[in-house]
Coordinates of C-alpha atoms and ligand atoms in Angstrom, one line a residue:
M18 CA 11.4 15.9 42.7
E19 CA 13.2 15.2 39.4
R20 CA 12.6 11.7 38.1
T21 CA 15.7 10.1 36.4
V22 CA 15.4 7.3 33.9
I23 CA 18.3 5.1 32.8
T24 CA 18.5 2.8 29.8
F25 CA 21.2 0.8 28.1
G26 CA 22.1 -0.5 24.6
T27 CA 24.7 -0.9 22.0
F28 CA 22.9 1.5 19.5
D29 CA 25.0 0.2 16.6
V30 CA 24.0 1.5 13.1
F31 CA 21.5 3.8 14.9
H32 CA 17.9 3.2 13.6
V33 CA 14.3 4.2 14.3
G34 CA 13.9 1.3 16.8
H35 CA 16.7 2.8 18.9
L36 CA 15.2 6.3 18.6
R37 CA 11.7 5.2 19.7
M38 CA 13.1 3.3 22.6
I39 CA 15.1 6.3 23.8
E40 CA 12.1 8.7 23.3
R41 CA 9.7 6.4 25.2
A42 CA 12.3 6.0 28.0
A43 CA 12.7 9.7 28.2
A44 CA 8.9 10.2 28.4
L45 CA 8.8 8.2 31.6
G46 CA 10.7 10.8 33.6
D47 CA 12.4 14.3 33.6
R48 CA 16.0 13.3 32.8
L49 CA 17.3 10.4 30.7
V50 CA 20.7 8.8 31.2
V51 CA 21.9 6.3 28.6
G52 CA 24.6 3.6 29.0
V53 CA 26.1 2.8 25.7
S54 CA 27.8 -0.6 25.7
A55 CA 31.6 -0.7 25.3
D56 CA 33.2 -2.2 22.2
E57 CA 34.9 -4.7 24.5
L58 CA 31.6 -5.7 26.1
N59 CA 30.2 -6.4 22.6
L60 CA 33.2 -8.4 21.6
R61 CA 32.9 -10.5 24.8
K62 CA 29.1 -11.0 24.6
K63 CA 28.4 -11.0 20.9
G64 CA 31.7 -12.2 19.5
R65 CA 32.1 -9.2 17.1
E66 CA 33.0 -5.6 17.1
P67 CA 30.1 -3.1 16.4
I68 CA 30.2 -1.4 13.0
F69 CA 30.4 2.0 14.7
T70 CA 33.0 2.5 17.4
E71 CA 32.1 3.2 21.0
A72 CA 33.1 6.8 20.6
E73 CA 30.9 7.2 17.5
R74 CA 27.9 5.5 19.2
V75 CA 28.3 7.7 22.3
E76 CA 28.5 10.8 20.1
I77 CA 25.2 9.9 18.2
V78 CA 23.2 9.1 21.4
A79 CA 24.5 12.2 23.2
A80 CA 23.3 14.4 20.3
L81 CA 19.7 13.4 20.9
K82 CA 17.7 16.2 22.5
C83 CA 15.9 14.0 25.0
V84 CA 19.2 12.5 26.3
A85 CA 20.7 14.4 29.3
E86 CA 23.8 12.2 29.9
V87 CA 25.7 9.3 28.3
F88 CA 28.2 6.9 29.8
V89 CA 30.0 3.8 28.6
E90 CA 28.5 0.5 30.0
E91 CA 31.6 -1.6 30.7
S92 CA 29.7 -4.7 31.9
L93 CA 26.2 -6.1 31.8
E94 CA 26.6 -7.2 35.4
L95 CA 27.1 -3.7 36.7
K96 CA 23.5 -2.5 36.2
R97 CA 22.9 -2.1 40.0
E98 CA 26.0 0.0 40.3
Y99 CA 25.0 2.3 37.4
V100 CA 21.4 2.7 38.7
L101 CA 22.8 3.9 42.1
R102 CA 25.6 6.0 40.5
Y103 CA 23.2 8.0 38.4
A104 CA 20.5 8.0 41.1
A105 CA 18.0 6.5 38.6
D106 CA 14.4 6.1 39.7
V107 CA 13.5 4.0 36.7
L108 CA 15.4 1.4 34.6
V109 CA 14.0 0.9 31.1
M110 CA 14.9 -2.1 29.0
G111 CA 13.5 -3.6 25.8
D112 CA 11.2 -6.5 26.3
D113 CA 13.9 -8.9 24.9
W114 CA 15.3 -8.5 28.4
E115 CA 11.9 -9.2 30.1
G116 CA 12.3 -10.4 33.7
K117 CA 16.1 -10.2 33.5
F118 CA 16.5 -7.2 35.8
D119 CA 13.6 -7.7 38.2
E120 CA 16.0 -8.1 41.1
L121 CA 16.8 -4.3 40.8
G122 CA 13.2 -3.6 41.9
D123 CA 14.5 -2.8 45.4
V124 CA 16.5 0.2 44.1
C125 CA 14.4 1.5 41.2
E126 CA 11.3 0.8 39.2
V127 CA 12.0 -1.7 36.4
V128 CA 10.1 -1.2 33.1
Y129 CA 10.3 -3.3 29.9
L130 CA 9.0 -1.7 26.8
P131 CA 8.1 -3.5 23.6
R132 CA 10.6 -3.3 20.8
T133 CA 9.8 -1.8 17.4
P134 CA 9.0 -4.7 15.1
A135 CA 10.8 -5.5 11.9
V136 CA 13.9 -3.3 12.3
S137 CA 17.3 -4.5 13.6
T138 CA 21.0 -3.7 13.2
T139 CA 21.6 -7.3 12.1
A140 CA 18.9 -7.1 9.4
L141 CA 20.3 -3.7 8.2
I142 CA 23.8 -5.0 8.0
E143 CA 22.5 -8.0 6.0
K144 CA 20.5 -5.7 3.7
I145 CA 23.5 -3.4 3.1
S146 CA 25.9 -6.2 2.5
T147 CA 23.7 -8.2 0.1
G148 CA 22.3 -5.1 -1.6
S149 CA 18.7 -6.5 -1.4
Ligands
LIG218 N1 15.3 -1.7 20.3 C1 13.9 -1.6 20.0 N2 13.4 -2.0 18.7 C2 14.2 -2.6 17.9 C3 15.6 -2.7 18.1 C4 16.1 -2.3 19.4 O1 13.1 -1.0 20.8 N3 13.7 -3.0 16.7 C5 15.7 -1.3 21.6 C6 16.3 -2.4 22.4 O2 15.2 -3.1 23.0 C7 17.2 -1.6 23.4 C8 17.7 -0.5 22.6 O3 16.8 -0.3 21.4 O4 16.4 -1.1 24.5 C9 19.1 -0.7 22.1 O5 19.1 -1.9 21.3 P1 20.5 -2.7 21.2 O6 21.5 -1.8 20.8 O7 20.2 -4.0 20.4 O8 20.7 -3.1 22.7 P2 21.5 -4.4 23.3 O9 22.6 -4.7 22.5 O10 20.5 -5.5 23.5 O11 22.0 -3.9 24.7 O12 22.7 -3.6 28.9 C10 22.2 -3.9 27.6 C11 23.4 -3.9 26.6 O13 23.9 -2.6 26.5 C12 23.1 -4.5 25.3

């Protein structure tokens, strides 16, 4: 039986931390589905628009060879619906979300993977804008 893995993220200013998370998620199954968070969701939750648009972020993630399917994540609260819609066997999240999705353990396996240290979109934006 094919094992489907699902993961989520904004993936803004795509960097090696994003890539490694996606590759490690893909390695946990046969087919990886990625939910890329909507511009509107970012605005609501983080108070700012991503640097790259939703369409650009979807295009970048969809081009990765270990990604089978990409969709736009409209709300953080719809995880259960997405897991069921894509028939995911495993939900992978970064460990900054540790414990937050344990209640989905009745419909899929929930795995939190450690983040890559010392790289972040926020730090990159800061570095680019200050030139340091
Ligand atoms: N990541 C990582 N190492 C980093 C930075 C990010 O492993 N140094 C991982 C995150 O843990 C996440 C993925 O890369 O699994 C995407 O990161 P973000 O775009 O920051 O995701 P976020 O905005 O937290 O997701 O439902 C979740 C939402 O879509 C928001």
